[in-house]
Amino acid sequence: MARGTLRIYLGAAPGVGKTYAMLSEAHRRVERGTDCVVAFVEHHHRPRTEVMLHGLEQLPRREIEYRGGIFTEMDVDAVLRRAPKVALVDELAHTNVPGSRNTKRWQDVEELLAAGIDVISTVNIQHLESLGDVVESITGVRQRETVPDEVVRRADQIELVDMSPQALRRRMAHGNIYKPDKVDAALSNYFRPGNLTALRELALLWVADRVDAYLTEYRSEHRVSTIWGSRERIVVGLTGGPEGRTLIRRAARLAEKGAGGEVMAVYISRSDGLTAVSPKELALQRTLVEDLGGTFHQVVGDDIPAALLDFARGVNATQIVLGVSRRRSWQYVFGPGVGATVARESGPDLDVHLITHAEVGKGRGLPVARGARLGRSRVIGGWLAGVLGPFLLTWLLKSVVPDIGLANDMLLFLTLTVAAALLGGLLPALASAVVGSTLLNWFFTPPVHTLTIADPQNIVAIVVFVGVAVAVASVVDLAARRTHQAARLRGESEILSFLAGNVLRGETGLEDLLERVRETFGMESVALLERAGEKDPWTCAGSVGPRPATTPDAADVDVPVGDHMALSLRGRVLPAADRRVLAAFAAQAAVVVDRRRLKGEADRAEKLAEGNRIRTALLAAVSHDLRTPLAGIKAAVTSLRSDDVEWSEEDQAELLEAIEEGADRLDQLVGNLLDMSRLQTGTVAPVLRETDLDEVVPMALGGVLEDSVELDIPETLPMVHVDRGLLERAVANVVENAVKHSPPGEKVLVSASALANRVEVRVVDRGPGVPDEAKERIFEPFQRYGDSPRGVGVGLGLAVARGFTEALRGTVHAEDTPGGGLTMVLSVPMAPERLEQPALPATAGP
């Protein structure tokens, strides 16, 4: 059975007219021929709302006694029995009176939706659970009745019912909301203009979030890449430096200026090192942005400006907030910087804010651990020191401080080579050693201005000079590689820690995990593919992003998981070093799929266990209940065939009657077993047609004594839309059960009546009755209640009756008989042409 749809009228404040709007919608649907009933609507003695109830079918409410008073609540059972197409249920956040079927009314609505009934309901914005503290701070009133936000968000339609504070206060003053003696107090407290304006803003923002979810889904489905500035969405670019907290706070203030503003902080790490800053600083900034109501994202990209712009356009951002560069003035010779590049490439649809901060112009310094080995600026500095530095030093030694000695000259050149190694690594240091040794030989080693060396000691000095330069450069290069490896391992550990945290928190959604992969590595789409065998085609277990790969060969990156599963990514080719982290993601995705599969197998095993329970009960029934009439038949036949006894005609008739009764009992038992088998296998296919009830019910009484049942079936009863054979079997089983439990001399009453668009058959007995907690259990297969004797059935009669009735789109349930006993109520649909449309009320003003 398909789940019903939920439509909610969300009120910005009490009295804005959400119940009136709901009833107006009900009248429109009734005009179109929709089967619509009022399950529960509270008009609060408001005359205009009360008028709108006229012409709508109202189901009776359930009365509950509590603390000496009588309260009425929605009768869920009555609604389920009536089974309308649409049910109106007012005040979704209402708390039911203790003793009700469910604690909250929204739980009642969930039952109706699960039964395939469409529900129209109402709720005020102040009753949403997440807004309780905010509403209390605005109005000073704590809302005791709340509904979880997720219940409202899952609604198929949400319609905001709004009214300006001035108009609402006028309605209040005219007595259209509260009684006159409560108007002054309400206007002075809860219904103050400031309170109403704040509640109205809350409602608009909450509904805007819902609309934004629809917009994001639409843009993704239709691949809309341009930005639609439907709301202010601000992206904060973080570098991991201390200025990040300033940028986040500034972005939060910008978001507050526009209704519904959203802040998303993003840190972009290079692909050759998953992180490039201190995790502690990033953790602090993540906590700050989440405390301010924003979200934190981490993506991978070698071109930071391009990655930042791609992210901003992907989330439909309208503004980007960046900090002014921390680089010193001379460092701008290496390029314009991220801020200027983003501002130039952003286009007309993105505003870029450059925010000043305390770290401007102070330089970046040497970070604790960088993702790249040395960085471009250090390598350039190393080459300058290694190639140009020796020439500059030669000029200084010749012009400014001449004749300080060859040993001192060599030490100065060695110092320059060490500086080149520290800055640029191995290659600039080697270049510095070659250039420096050549200049030493030409300008400072006798004979000068030649490449020959006269003194052997100078040859040793030159060789030592080159050896020290190479050694120092090698050490620096090794340290750079170790730093690079440490940065990568730290980034990988952060990702693995995230995966482990997901497992510990129970976050096992496959799509969420794949989205994390796509976001972390900056890919276009991610898909988890699987297949049963080597020659079987690949199937998609889950995917995110547009155009996911359908086979591993079609992906840019393919990470196998076992023999028959692969994680396939599209977007760009990732470096080999990233595959280890991808393998961890892939393994976690495989675990999620396996867990989902195991859960499905557990559900199937539970169904098999239920089937085994029924089979075990069936075997027990066959071993006793079927053998009892067989034993009676066998004994009677053996007696009749015996030659030792001369049976009189009366005795023979009695034995033959026993045989007939045993055969009838066997026929009934086997028939119920076959019927239960049909219901279990879903092979019951009713043939619905118009039928007179007074032709079906008498035929169902053939299995009981004539004087044990009293019939009351009016001839004027409308025709029903049923399968005649199934209804006859259902009524027969219920009547036989009632006769079986009725005391001697008491007749079972079988009556029928029309109610709205249904006809009810009531089977009333005066037996011992059934307590409330057992009224549903008696409809389960192989159930006998109380001290029912063995041999009177296998406990399938009522189970078969309910199964057949539900196949006819009807219901059957048990009620207490006034004065003692049990009443079974079978409700079946009336023939379609017998339905009458209720008259609409006169038009009422708003």
XYZ file of C-alpha atoms in Angstrom, residues 672 675 696 700 723-737 763 797-798 800-806 808 812 824 826 828:
34
model
C -9.568 -22.283 6.657
C -7.691 -19.725 2.852
C -24.772 -12.538 1.188
C -23.019 -17.171 5.414
C -16.418 -9.936 -3.882
C -19.478 -11.943 -2.840
C -17.632 -15.173 -2.109
C -14.900 -13.554 0.036
C -17.414 -11.513 2.028
C -19.541 -14.614 2.631
C -16.538 -16.532 3.993
C -15.492 -13.609 6.205
C -18.995 -13.195 7.701
C -19.343 -16.948 8.144
C -16.105 -17.217 10.124
C -17.017 -14.289 12.367
C -20.549 -15.616 13.019
C -19.282 -19.135 13.762
C -16.776 -17.706 16.213
C -21.986 -9.488 14.880
C -11.284 -18.228 11.562
C -10.794 -14.598 12.573
C -9.023 -15.469 7.555
C -11.961 -13.101 8.115
C -9.641 -10.116 8.539
C -7.508 -11.109 5.543
C -10.527 -11.443 3.241
C -12.083 -8.199 4.521
C -8.894 -6.216 3.940
C -12.100 -6.102 -0.139
C -12.796 -5.746 10.792
C -17.273 -7.818 15.651
C -17.010 -5.588 9.465
C -16.965 -2.647 3.530
